[in-house]
Amino acid sequence: MTIAEKILAAHAGKESVSPKEIVDAKIDYVMVNDVTGLPAFEVFEEFDANPILEKTVLIQDHYVPNKDVASAEQAKSMREFARRYGIENHFDVGRGGVCHQIMIEEGFAAPGRLIVGADSHTCSYGALGALSTGIGSSEAASAMATGELWFKVPETQKFVVDGELGKYVMGKDIILHIIGDIGVSGSLYKSMEFYGSAIESLHLSDRITISNMAIEAGAKCGIIPPDEAVFDYLKNRVIGEYSPVYADADAEYEDTTEYDASEIVPLVATPHLPENVTPASEIDVQIDQAYLGSCTNGRIEDLRAAAAVLKGTGKSVHPDVRMIVVPASKSVFEQAMREGLIGIFMDADAYVSGPTCGACLGGYMGVLAEGERCVSSTNRNFIGRMGHPDSEVYLANPAVVAASAITGRITDPEDLLEG
Amino acid sequence: MEKYIKGRVWRFSENVDIDQIIPAIYLVTGDRQELAKHAFENVRPDFAKEVSDGDIIVAGPNFGSGSSREHAPRALLGAGIRCVIAPSFARIFYRNSINIGLPLVECDVDAADGDVLAIDFADGKIVNTNTSAGYTFPSLPDFLVDLLDVGLIENTKRKLKRTG
């Protein structure tokens, strides 16, 4: 069996499962955020039940601090739900951050676990060897009450990336390269498993970026076999015990695709699909905003990569560009302060805020006007994703975001620093 | 769930994402009617005004991609959409729709805006009454037929009753 099959079988109490089979499986955690929470809480009241406290996680991140009265009411509903049932895993403003970063930092995500979340980027925890996947609000409510959920066992595709990565190539470029190859529905309903020396050489943060964007290929999950990098990260962090799950030697994959890491360069996904990838060095696009943050690329390693470009050139953000930096969590922000990164950003005229998902989904804190273009370390460049329907989003890695912020045009950091 | 429906077509292309169905700026309510007011606002501003109860969406592959927001099928139900037909659906949208009672049909149908389709869910047949073209689609697994029929809320209540 593949990793996804083994995790589903174990949680369904079965010896084995096969693709397309529908199983009821016990979940380890169910998470909702402030946007998907409200509809879940309304549905939950229909059940006349108590939530399973140790499995329920509530995280305020999309529209907090609140953008308007309606979002304030929505966030309030989460606080009230947490108080009414005594849910301790509730991360409010100033105590948490972007939900997936919190699920990982706080030790909920771990190898072999089955985790669901009412947010599509819940697939991020595949980087730690978990089967984690996005669900809707009603089924999040159902999972809170029953501790179970139905799953269709996915077929698994294997992706092998071998070789050495270039200096400014990050996890973002690997996953954009793959999505560019297979398309935005290339893994529809499926589990992606990632292997190869290039994947093994990545630190956990870059692996999280890869698993995070599995959904942009339509996948149910994107799993990387856990190794020492994961076990070390989890020491003194993980809640409870965990047992790593690996694929059997005779596991059946729907297909296997191999990539040469040395051929992957810093990429940009142009509007309006993540599959529209092109090398950053090959396009000439003027930008109005550069955004660094999100569950995809808002970790300390991402901030370091961007700060290194700013510091390396000694230049400030281009006068016609707004650069916005949003660390994904309180602890990322604190670490960035300790390392002097926040000072580097502010000295370069970037704007730095506390954690929120706001700008990534066009909610607030960086919404684009008509005709504006943004180079962004986020995950989606759909029509109107970050604001006006006639604005444009170019997805890129944090180093490309920083290099572009300096020049005012989409720029490969290599051309700026080594050219 | 109704076994037979007839409705007017709204035609969409491929990769219609959740941000198109319901822009994120309106995600401050779960109310179907309220969400329906903003359905497809950025890409098809006439939709919310002109959609009527019983209409059908026919789209290209990968309908409902992106976000997990259940707000999207809620907005479509609120707008009166009774079925979405597409060659393939994004998986979270698919789950959400089945869970809250919006039937989805996986089928590649040739239809234009305003065509009238007749859908027979029991027999798995679709007829475009404007072109007389007929299509067949496979039935859902029994588990999903039951879930679509009773809804996830009732399904969960039954489960809670069984387990005490």
Coordinates of C-alpha atoms in Angstrom, one line a residue:
Chain A
M1 CA 0.0 0.0 0.0
T2 CA 1.0 3.6 -0.5
I3 CA 1.3 6.0 2.4
A4 CA -2.2 7.4 2.0
E5 CA -3.7 3.9 1.7
K6 CA -1.9 2.8 4.9
I7 CA -2.9 5.8 6.9
L8 CA -6.5 5.5 5.8
A9 CA -6.6 1.7 6.5
A10 CA -5.1 2.2 10.0
H11 CA -7.7 4.9 10.8
A12 CA -10.6 2.9 9.4
G13 CA -9.6 -0.2 11.4
K14 CA -8.9 -2.2 8.3
E15 CA -6.1 -4.5 7.2
S16 CA -6.0 -2.9 3.8
V17 CA -7.9 -0.5 1.5
S18 CA -7.9 0.0 -2.2
P19 CA -8.3 3.1 -4.4
K20 CA -11.9 4.3 -4.9
E21 CA -13.1 2.4 -1.8
I22 CA -15.2 4.6 0.5
V23 CA -14.3 4.2 4.2
D24 CA -15.3 5.8 7.5
A25 CA -12.1 6.7 9.2
K26 CA -11.3 8.1 12.7
I27 CA -9.6 11.5 12.4
D28 CA -6.8 12.7 14.8
Y29 CA -7.7 16.4 14.5
V30 CA -10.3 18.6 12.8
M31 CA -9.4 22.3 12.4
V32 CA -11.6 25.3 11.3
N33 CA -10.6 29.0 10.8
D34 CA -12.7 32.1 11.4
V35 CA -14.2 32.0 7.8
T36 CA -15.1 28.3 7.7
G37 CA -15.9 28.2 11.4
L38 CA -19.1 30.2 11.5
P39 CA -21.0 27.9 9.1
A40 CA -19.6 24.9 11.0
F41 CA -20.8 26.1 14.4
E42 CA -24.3 26.8 13.0
V43 CA -24.4 23.2 11.7
F44 CA -23.0 21.8 14.9
E45 CA -25.9 23.2 16.9
E46 CA -28.2 20.8 15.0
F47 CA -26.4 17.8 16.5
D48 CA -27.3 18.2 20.1
A49 CA -23.8 16.9 20.9
N50 CA -20.5 18.0 22.5
P51 CA -17.4 18.5 20.4
I52 CA -14.6 16.0 21.0
L53 CA -12.4 18.5 22.8
E54 CA -9.0 17.0 22.3
K55 CA -9.5 16.6 18.5
T56 CA -11.0 20.1 17.8
V57 CA -8.7 23.0 16.9
L58 CA -10.0 26.6 16.2
I59 CA -7.7 29.1 14.6
Q60 CA -8.5 32.8 13.9
D61 CA -6.5 33.8 10.9
H62 CA -8.4 34.9 7.7
Y63 CA -10.0 38.1 8.8
V64 CA -8.4 38.9 12.2
P65 CA -7.7 41.5 13.4
N66 CA -11.1 42.0 12.0
K67 CA -11.6 43.9 8.8
D68 CA -15.2 45.1 9.4
V69 CA -18.1 44.5 11.7
A70 CA -19.3 41.4 9.9
S71 CA -15.9 39.7 10.2
A72 CA -15.8 40.8 13.9
E73 CA -19.1 39.0 14.5
Q74 CA -17.7 36.0 12.7
A75 CA -14.6 35.9 14.9
K76 CA -16.8 36.4 18.0
S77 CA -18.8 33.3 17.1
M78 CA -15.6 31.3 17.3
R79 CA -14.7 32.8 20.7
E80 CA -18.2 32.0 21.9
F81 CA -18.1 28.4 20.6
A82 CA -14.7 27.9 22.3
R83 CA -16.1 29.2 25.6
R84 CA -19.4 27.4 25.5
Y85 CA -17.8 24.0 25.1
G86 CA -14.5 24.6 26.8
I87 CA -12.3 24.1 23.8
E88 CA -8.7 24.9 24.8
N89 CA -7.2 24.6 21.3
H90 CA -8.4 28.1 20.3
F91 CA -5.8 30.4 18.8
D92 CA -6.9 34.0 18.9
V93 CA -5.3 37.3 17.8
G94 CA -1.8 37.7 19.2
R95 CA -1.5 34.1 20.2
G96 CA -1.3 32.3 16.9
G97 CA -1.2 33.0 13.2
V98 CA -2.0 31.4 9.9
C99 CA -3.8 28.2 10.7
H100 CA -1.5 25.7 8.9
Q101 CA 1.6 27.2 10.4
I102 CA 0.0 26.9 13.9
M103 CA -1.1 23.3 13.3
I104 CA 2.6 22.5 12.6
E105 CA 4.3 24.7 15.2
E106 CA 2.0 23.6 18.0
G107 CA 2.6 19.9 17.3
F108 CA -0.8 18.8 16.0
A109 CA 0.7 17.7 12.7
A110 CA 2.9 14.5 12.9
P111 CA 3.7 11.5 10.8
G112 CA 1.0 8.9 10.3
R113 CA -1.8 11.1 11.5
L114 CA -5.1 11.7 9.7
I115 CA -6.0 15.4 9.9
V116 CA -8.8 17.3 8.3
G117 CA -9.3 21.0 8.2
A118 CA -11.9 23.4 6.7
D119 CA -9.3 25.1 4.6
S120 CA -8.0 23.7 1.3
H121 CA -4.3 24.1 2.2
T122 CA -4.7 21.6 5.1
C123 CA -2.7 19.3 2.8
S124 CA 0.4 21.2 4.1
Y125 CA 1.0 18.6 6.8
G126 CA 1.9 16.0 4.2
A127 CA 5.4 17.4 4.5
L128 CA 5.5 15.8 8.0
G129 CA 4.2 12.4 6.7
A130 CA 0.6 13.0 7.7
L131 CA -2.5 12.5 5.5
S132 CA -4.1 15.8 5.9
T133 CA -6.8 17.2 3.6
G134 CA -9.2 20.1 3.2
I135 CA -12.9 19.6 3.9
G136 CA -16.1 21.7 4.1
S137 CA -17.7 23.4 7.1
S138 CA -20.6 21.0 7.6
E139 CA -18.3 18.0 7.6
A140 CA -15.9 19.7 10.0
A141 CA -18.9 20.1 12.3
S142 CA -19.7 16.4 11.8
A143 CA -16.1 15.4 12.5
M144 CA -16.1 17.5 15.7
A145 CA -19.1 15.6 16.9
T146 CA -18.3 12.1 15.8
G147 CA -14.5 12.0 15.5
E148 CA -15.0 10.3 12.1
L149 CA -15.4 11.2 8.5
W150 CA -16.0 9.5 5.1
F151 CA -13.1 9.3 2.7
K152 CA -12.7 7.9 -0.8
V153 CA -9.4 6.2 -0.9
P154 CA -7.3 8.1 -3.6
E155 CA -5.1 6.6 -6.2
T156 CA -1.5 7.6 -5.6
Q157 CA 1.0 9.2 -8.0
K158 CA 4.7 9.2 -7.4
F159 CA 6.9 12.2 -8.1
V160 CA 10.7 11.8 -7.9
V161 CA 13.0 14.8 -8.0
D162 CA 16.6 13.9 -8.1
G163 CA 19.7 16.1 -8.3
E164 CA 21.1 19.4 -7.0
L165 CA 19.0 22.5 -6.8
G166 CA 20.3 26.0 -7.9
K167 CA 21.1 28.7 -5.3
Y168 CA 17.8 30.6 -5.6
V169 CA 15.6 27.6 -6.3
M170 CA 13.2 26.8 -3.5
G171 CA 10.4 24.3 -2.7
K172 CA 8.0 26.7 -4.4
D173 CA 9.8 26.3 -7.7
I174 CA 9.7 22.5 -7.4
I175 CA 6.0 22.4 -6.9
L176 CA 5.3 25.1 -9.6
H177 CA 7.5 23.0 -12.0
I178 CA 5.4 19.9 -11.3
I179 CA 2.1 21.8 -11.6
G180 CA 3.3 23.4 -14.8
D181 CA 4.0 19.9 -16.1
I182 CA 0.8 18.0 -15.0
G183 CA -1.7 21.0 -14.9
V184 CA -4.1 22.2 -12.3
S185 CA -6.2 19.1 -12.5
G186 CA -3.2 16.7 -13.0
S187 CA -3.7 15.1 -9.6
L188 CA -7.5 15.6 -9.2
Y189 CA -8.8 13.4 -6.3
K190 CA -5.3 11.8 -6.0
S191 CA -2.6 11.5 -3.4
M192 CA 0.8 12.8 -4.5
E193 CA 3.9 11.2 -2.9
F194 CA 7.2 13.0 -3.3
Y195 CA 10.6 11.3 -3.3
G196 CA 14.2 11.8 -4.5
S197 CA 17.5 13.4 -3.4
A198 CA 16.4 16.9 -4.1
I199 CA 13.3 16.5 -1.8
E200 CA 15.4 14.9 0.9
S201 CA 17.9 17.8 0.8
L202 CA 15.2 20.4 1.5
H203 CA 14.6 21.7 5.0
L204 CA 11.1 21.2 6.4
S205 CA 9.9 24.7 5.4
D206 CA 10.4 24.1 1.7
R207 CA 8.8 20.7 2.0
I208 CA 5.7 22.3 3.5
T209 CA 5.5 24.6 0.5
I210 CA 5.5 21.6 -1.8
S211 CA 2.8 19.7 0.2
N212 CA 0.8 23.0 0.7
M213 CA 0.4 23.5 -3.1
A214 CA -0.6 19.8 -3.9
I215 CA -4.2 21.2 -3.9
E216 CA -3.3 23.5 -6.8
A217 CA -2.9 20.3 -8.9
G218 CA -6.3 19.2 -7.5
A219 CA -4.8 16.6 -5.1
K220 CA -6.4 15.3 -1.9
C221 CA -3.0 15.3 -0.2
G222 CA 0.8 15.6 -0.9
I223 CA 2.9 13.4 1.3
I224 CA 6.7 13.3 1.8
P225 CA 8.1 10.3 3.7
P226 CA 9.2 11.6 7.1
D227 CA 12.9 11.6 8.0
E228 CA 15.2 13.0 10.7
A229 CA 14.5 16.6 9.6
V230 CA 10.8 15.9 10.7
F231 CA 11.7 13.9 13.8
D232 CA 14.1 16.6 15.0
Y233 CA 11.5 19.4 14.4
L234 CA 8.9 17.5 16.4
K235 CA 11.1 17.0 19.5
N236 CA 9.6 18.9 22.5
R237 CA 6.8 20.1 20.2
V238 CA 4.6 17.2 19.1
I239 CA 1.4 16.5 21.1
G240 CA 1.3 12.8 22.1
E241 CA 2.9 9.8 20.3
Y242 CA 3.2 9.3 16.6
S243 CA 4.3 6.5 14.3
P244 CA 5.8 7.2 10.9
V245 CA 4.2 5.4 7.9
Y246 CA 6.1 4.5 4.8
A247 CA 4.9 3.0 1.5
D248 CA 5.3 -0.8 1.0
A249 CA 8.0 -1.9 -1.5
D250 CA 5.2 -3.3 -3.7
A251 CA 2.9 -0.3 -3.4
E252 CA 0.9 0.4 -6.5
Y253 CA 1.2 3.9 -8.0
E254 CA -1.0 5.1 -10.8
D255 CA 2.1 6.6 -12.4
T256 CA 5.6 7.8 -11.6
T257 CA 7.1 11.0 -13.0
E258 CA 10.8 11.9 -12.6
Y259 CA 12.4 15.3 -12.7
D260 CA 16.0 16.5 -12.8
A261 CA 16.4 19.1 -10.1
S262 CA 19.2 20.9 -12.0
E263 CA 16.7 21.8 -14.7
I264 CA 14.4 23.6 -12.3
V265 CA 14.9 27.4 -12.2
P266 CA 13.2 30.2 -10.2
L267 CA 9.7 30.3 -11.7
V268 CA 6.7 32.5 -11.9
A269 CA 3.1 31.4 -12.4
T270 CA 1.4 34.0 -14.5
P271 CA -2.3 34.9 -14.3
H272 CA -4.8 33.2 -13.9
L273 CA -3.7 29.6 -13.1
P274 CA -0.8 28.1 -11.1
E275 CA 0.0 25.9 -14.1
N276 CA 1.0 28.9 -16.2
V277 CA 4.7 28.7 -15.2
T278 CA 7.6 30.4 -16.9
P279 CA 11.2 31.2 -15.7
A280 CA 11.3 34.4 -13.8
S281 CA 14.3 35.5 -15.9
E282 CA 12.3 35.2 -19.1
I283 CA 9.4 37.6 -18.5
D284 CA 9.4 41.4 -18.2
V285 CA 6.4 42.5 -16.1
Q286 CA 6.2 45.7 -14.2
I287 CA 4.7 45.2 -10.7
D288 CA 2.9 47.5 -8.2
Q289 CA 3.1 45.3 -5.1
A290 CA 5.3 42.5 -3.7
Y291 CA 3.8 40.2 -1.1
L292 CA 5.8 38.0 1.2
G293 CA 3.7 35.8 3.5
S294 CA 1.0 33.1 3.8
C295 CA 0.9 29.4 4.7
T296 CA 2.8 28.7 1.5
N297 CA 5.8 31.0 2.1
G298 CA 5.5 32.9 5.4
R299 CA 8.0 30.9 7.5
I300 CA 11.4 32.1 9.0
E301 CA 13.3 30.4 6.1
D302 CA 11.2 32.4 3.6
L303 CA 11.9 35.6 5.4
R304 CA 15.6 34.8 5.5
A305 CA 15.7 34.2 1.8
A306 CA 13.9 37.5 1.0
A307 CA 16.0 39.5 3.5
A308 CA 19.2 38.0 2.1
V309 CA 18.3 39.4 -1.3
L310 CA 17.5 42.9 0.1
K311 CA 20.7 42.9 2.2
G312 CA 22.8 41.4 -0.6
T313 CA 22.0 44.3 -3.0
G314 CA 21.9 46.9 -0.2
K315 CA 18.9 48.5 -2.1
S316 CA 15.5 49.6 -1.0
V317 CA 12.1 48.6 -2.4
H318 CA 11.5 50.4 -5.8
P319 CA 9.7 53.7 -5.3
D320 CA 6.7 52.6 -7.3
V321 CA 6.3 49.3 -5.4
R322 CA 4.7 48.5 -2.0
M323 CA 6.4 45.5 -0.4
I324 CA 4.3 43.8 2.3
V325 CA 5.8 41.3 4.7
V326 CA 3.5 39.1 6.8
P327 CA 5.2 36.5 9.0
A328 CA 2.9 33.4 9.2
S329 CA 2.9 33.2 13.0
K330 CA 3.7 35.0 16.2
S331 CA 6.8 32.8 16.7
V332 CA 8.0 33.4 13.1
F333 CA 7.7 37.1 13.8
E334 CA 9.6 36.8 17.1
Q335 CA 12.3 34.8 15.5
A336 CA 12.6 37.3 12.6
M337 CA 13.0 40.1 15.1
R338 CA 15.7 38.2 17.0
E339 CA 17.6 37.6 13.7
G340 CA 17.3 41.3 12.7
L341 CA 15.2 40.4 9.6
I342 CA 12.3 42.8 10.5
G343 CA 14.9 45.6 10.6
I344 CA 16.2 44.7 7.2
F345 CA 12.7 44.8 5.7
M346 CA 11.8 48.1 7.4
D347 CA 15.1 49.7 6.4
A348 CA 14.3 48.7 2.8
D349 CA 10.9 50.5 3.1
A350 CA 8.8 47.3 3.3
Y351 CA 5.7 47.3 5.4
V352 CA 5.6 44.5 8.1
S353 CA 2.4 43.3 9.8
G354 CA 1.4 40.7 12.2
P355 CA 0.1 37.3 10.9
T356 CA -3.2 37.2 8.9
C357 CA -4.3 35.5 5.7
G358 CA -6.0 38.7 4.6
A359 CA -4.1 39.8 1.4
C360 CA -3.7 36.3 0.0
L361 CA -7.4 35.9 -0.6
G362 CA -8.1 39.5 -1.4
G363 CA -9.7 40.2 1.9
Y364 CA -7.8 43.1 3.3
M365 CA -4.2 44.2 4.2
G366 CA -3.0 44.4 0.6
V367 CA -6.0 44.3 -1.8
L368 CA -5.1 45.2 -5.4
A369 CA -6.8 48.0 -7.4
E370 CA -7.9 47.7 -11.1
G371 CA -5.0 47.0 -13.4
E372 CA -2.5 46.5 -10.6
R373 CA 0.0 43.6 -10.6
C374 CA 1.4 41.8 -7.6
V375 CA 4.3 39.3 -7.4
S376 CA 3.3 37.1 -4.5
S377 CA 4.7 34.2 -2.4
T378 CA 1.2 32.9 -2.0
N379 CA -0.5 30.0 -3.7
R380 CA -3.3 31.2 -6.1
N381 CA -3.3 33.6 -9.0
F382 CA -7.0 33.2 -9.9
I383 CA -9.1 36.0 -11.4
G384 CA -9.6 38.6 -8.7
R385 CA -7.9 36.5 -6.1
M386 CA -6.1 39.5 -4.4
G387 CA -8.6 42.2 -5.3
H388 CA -10.1 43.8 -8.4
P389 CA -11.1 41.3 -11.2
D390 CA -8.7 43.1 -13.5
S391 CA -5.7 42.9 -11.2
E392 CA -3.1 40.3 -11.6
V393 CA -1.1 37.9 -9.3
Y394 CA 2.2 36.4 -10.2
L395 CA 3.2 33.5 -7.9
A396 CA 6.9 33.2 -7.1
N397 CA 9.3 32.1 -4.4
P398 CA 10.3 34.6 -1.6
A399 CA 13.7 35.4 -3.2
V400 CA 12.0 36.3 -6.5
V401 CA 9.5 38.4 -4.6
A402 CA 12.3 40.4 -2.9
A403 CA 14.3 40.8 -6.1
S404 CA 11.2 42.0 -8.0
A405 CA 10.4 44.4 -5.2
I406 CA 13.8 46.1 -5.6
T407 CA 13.7 46.4 -9.4
G408 CA 10.0 47.0 -9.8
R409 CA 9.8 44.3 -12.4
I410 CA 9.7 40.5 -12.1
T411 CA 13.3 39.5 -11.6
D412 CA 15.3 36.4 -11.0
P413 CA 17.5 37.0 -8.0
E414 CA 20.5 35.5 -9.8
D415 CA 20.3 38.2 -12.5
L416 CA 20.3 40.8 -9.7
L417 CA 22.9 39.4 -7.4
E418 CA 25.2 37.4 -9.6
G419 CA 24.8 39.1 -13.0
Chain B
M1 CA -33.8 14.5 -4.0
E2 CA -35.9 15.0 -7.1
K3 CA -35.3 12.1 -9.6
Y4 CA -36.1 14.2 -12.7
I5 CA -35.4 17.9 -13.3
K6 CA -35.6 20.2 -16.3
G7 CA -33.8 23.6 -16.3
R8 CA -32.2 26.4 -18.2
V9 CA -28.5 26.3 -18.7
W10 CA -25.8 28.7 -17.5
R11 CA -22.7 27.8 -19.5
F12 CA -19.2 28.2 -17.9
S13 CA -15.7 27.2 -19.2
E14 CA -13.0 25.0 -17.5
N15 CA -11.3 25.5 -14.1
V16 CA -14.0 27.7 -12.6
D17 CA -12.5 28.3 -9.1
I18 CA -14.2 29.0 -5.8
D19 CA -13.0 32.6 -5.9
Q20 CA -15.0 33.1 -9.1
I21 CA -18.1 31.4 -7.6
I22 CA -18.0 33.5 -4.4
P23 CA -15.4 36.2 -4.0
A24 CA -13.6 35.9 -0.6
I25 CA -14.5 39.4 0.4
Y26 CA -18.1 38.2 1.1
L27 CA -17.1 35.4 3.4
V28 CA -18.6 36.9 6.5
T29 CA -21.8 34.9 6.5
G30 CA -22.9 31.3 5.8
D31 CA -26.4 32.4 4.7
R32 CA -27.3 30.9 1.3
Q33 CA -29.4 33.8 0.1
E34 CA -26.9 36.4 1.2
L35 CA -24.1 34.6 -0.5
A36 CA -26.2 34.1 -3.7
K37 CA -26.3 37.9 -4.2
H38 CA -22.6 37.8 -5.0
A39 CA -22.3 34.6 -6.9
F40 CA -20.0 35.0 -9.9
E41 CA -19.9 38.7 -9.3
N42 CA -16.4 39.3 -10.7
V43 CA -16.7 37.1 -13.8
R44 CA -20.4 37.2 -14.7
P45 CA -22.0 40.2 -13.0
D46 CA -25.4 39.4 -14.6
F47 CA -25.7 36.0 -13.0
A48 CA -27.0 36.9 -9.6
K49 CA -29.6 39.2 -11.1
E50 CA -30.9 36.9 -13.9
V51 CA -30.6 33.4 -12.4
S52 CA -33.9 31.8 -11.6
D53 CA -34.9 28.9 -9.4
G54 CA -34.4 25.6 -11.2
D55 CA -31.5 26.7 -13.4
I56 CA -28.6 24.4 -14.2
I57 CA -24.9 25.1 -14.6
V58 CA -22.9 23.3 -17.3
A59 CA -19.2 23.8 -17.2
G60 CA -15.8 22.5 -18.4
P61 CA -13.5 20.2 -16.4
N62 CA -12.3 20.9 -12.8
F63 CA -15.3 22.9 -11.7
G64 CA -15.0 24.3 -8.1
S65 CA -11.2 24.3 -7.8
G66 CA -9.2 26.0 -5.1
S67 CA -10.7 26.8 -1.7
S68 CA -12.6 24.5 0.6
R69 CA -15.3 27.1 1.2
E70 CA -18.7 25.5 1.5
H71 CA -20.0 29.0 0.9
A72 CA -19.7 28.2 -2.9
P73 CA -22.3 25.4 -3.2
R74 CA -24.4 27.3 -0.6
A75 CA -24.4 30.3 -2.8
L76 CA -25.4 28.2 -5.8
L77 CA -28.2 26.6 -3.9
G78 CA -29.3 30.0 -2.6
A79 CA -29.4 31.2 -6.2
G80 CA -31.7 28.4 -7.2
I81 CA -29.2 26.2 -9.1
R82 CA -30.5 22.6 -9.0
C83 CA -27.6 20.8 -10.6
V84 CA -24.0 21.3 -11.8
I85 CA -22.8 19.3 -14.8
A86 CA -19.1 19.1 -15.7
P87 CA -16.6 16.5 -16.9
S88 CA -14.8 16.7 -13.6
F89 CA -15.0 18.5 -10.2
A90 CA -12.5 19.6 -7.6
R91 CA -12.8 17.2 -4.7
I92 CA -13.6 19.5 -1.8
F93 CA -16.4 21.2 -3.9
Y94 CA -17.7 17.8 -4.8
R95 CA -17.8 16.7 -1.1
N96 CA -19.4 19.9 0.0
S97 CA -22.1 19.8 -2.7
I98 CA -23.1 16.2 -2.0
N99 CA -23.1 16.9 1.8
I100 CA -25.5 19.8 1.5
G101 CA -27.7 18.4 -1.2
L102 CA -26.5 20.0 -4.5
P103 CA -26.5 17.2 -7.1
L104 CA -23.4 17.1 -9.3
V105 CA -23.2 15.1 -12.5
E106 CA -19.8 14.1 -14.0
C107 CA -20.6 14.3 -17.7
D108 CA -19.2 16.2 -20.8
V109 CA -22.4 17.9 -22.1
D110 CA -22.6 20.2 -25.1
A111 CA -25.0 23.0 -24.2
A112 CA -25.2 26.8 -24.7
D113 CA -26.5 29.5 -22.4
G114 CA -30.3 29.3 -22.3
D115 CA -30.6 25.7 -23.6
V116 CA -33.0 23.6 -21.6
L117 CA -31.7 20.3 -20.2
A118 CA -33.8 17.4 -18.9
I119 CA -31.9 15.3 -16.4
D120 CA -33.1 11.9 -15.2
F121 CA -31.0 11.0 -12.2
A122 CA -32.6 7.5 -11.8
D123 CA -31.7 6.4 -15.3
G124 CA -28.5 8.5 -15.6
K125 CA -29.7 10.3 -18.7
I126 CA -29.5 13.9 -19.9
V127 CA -31.2 15.4 -23.0
N128 CA -30.5 18.8 -24.4
T129 CA -34.0 19.7 -25.5
N130 CA -32.7 22.4 -27.9
T131 CA -30.4 20.1 -29.8
S132 CA -32.0 16.8 -29.0
A133 CA -28.5 15.4 -28.1
G134 CA -28.5 12.7 -25.4
Y135 CA -25.9 11.9 -22.8
T136 CA -25.5 9.2 -20.2
F137 CA -23.8 9.3 -16.8
P138 CA -22.8 6.6 -14.3
S139 CA -24.8 6.4 -11.1
L140 CA -23.2 7.4 -7.8
P141 CA -22.1 4.7 -5.3
D142 CA -25.0 3.9 -2.9
F143 CA -23.3 5.6 0.0
L144 CA -23.2 8.9 -1.9
V145 CA -26.8 8.5 -3.2
D146 CA -27.9 8.2 0.4
L147 CA -25.8 11.1 1.6
L148 CA -27.1 13.3 -1.2
D149 CA -30.6 12.3 -0.3
V150 CA -30.6 12.7 3.5
G151 CA -27.8 15.3 3.8
L152 CA -24.8 15.2 6.0
I153 CA -26.6 16.8 8.9
E154 CA -29.2 14.0 9.1
N155 CA -26.5 11.4 8.3
T156 CA -24.5 12.6 11.3
K157 CA -27.5 12.6 13.6
R158 CA -28.1 9.0 12.7
K159 CA -24.5 8.1 13.4
L160 CA -24.6 9.9 16.8
K161 CA -27.8 8.0 17.6
R162 CA -26.2 4.6 16.7
T163 CA -23.1 5.3 18.8
G164 CA -25.1 6.8 21.6

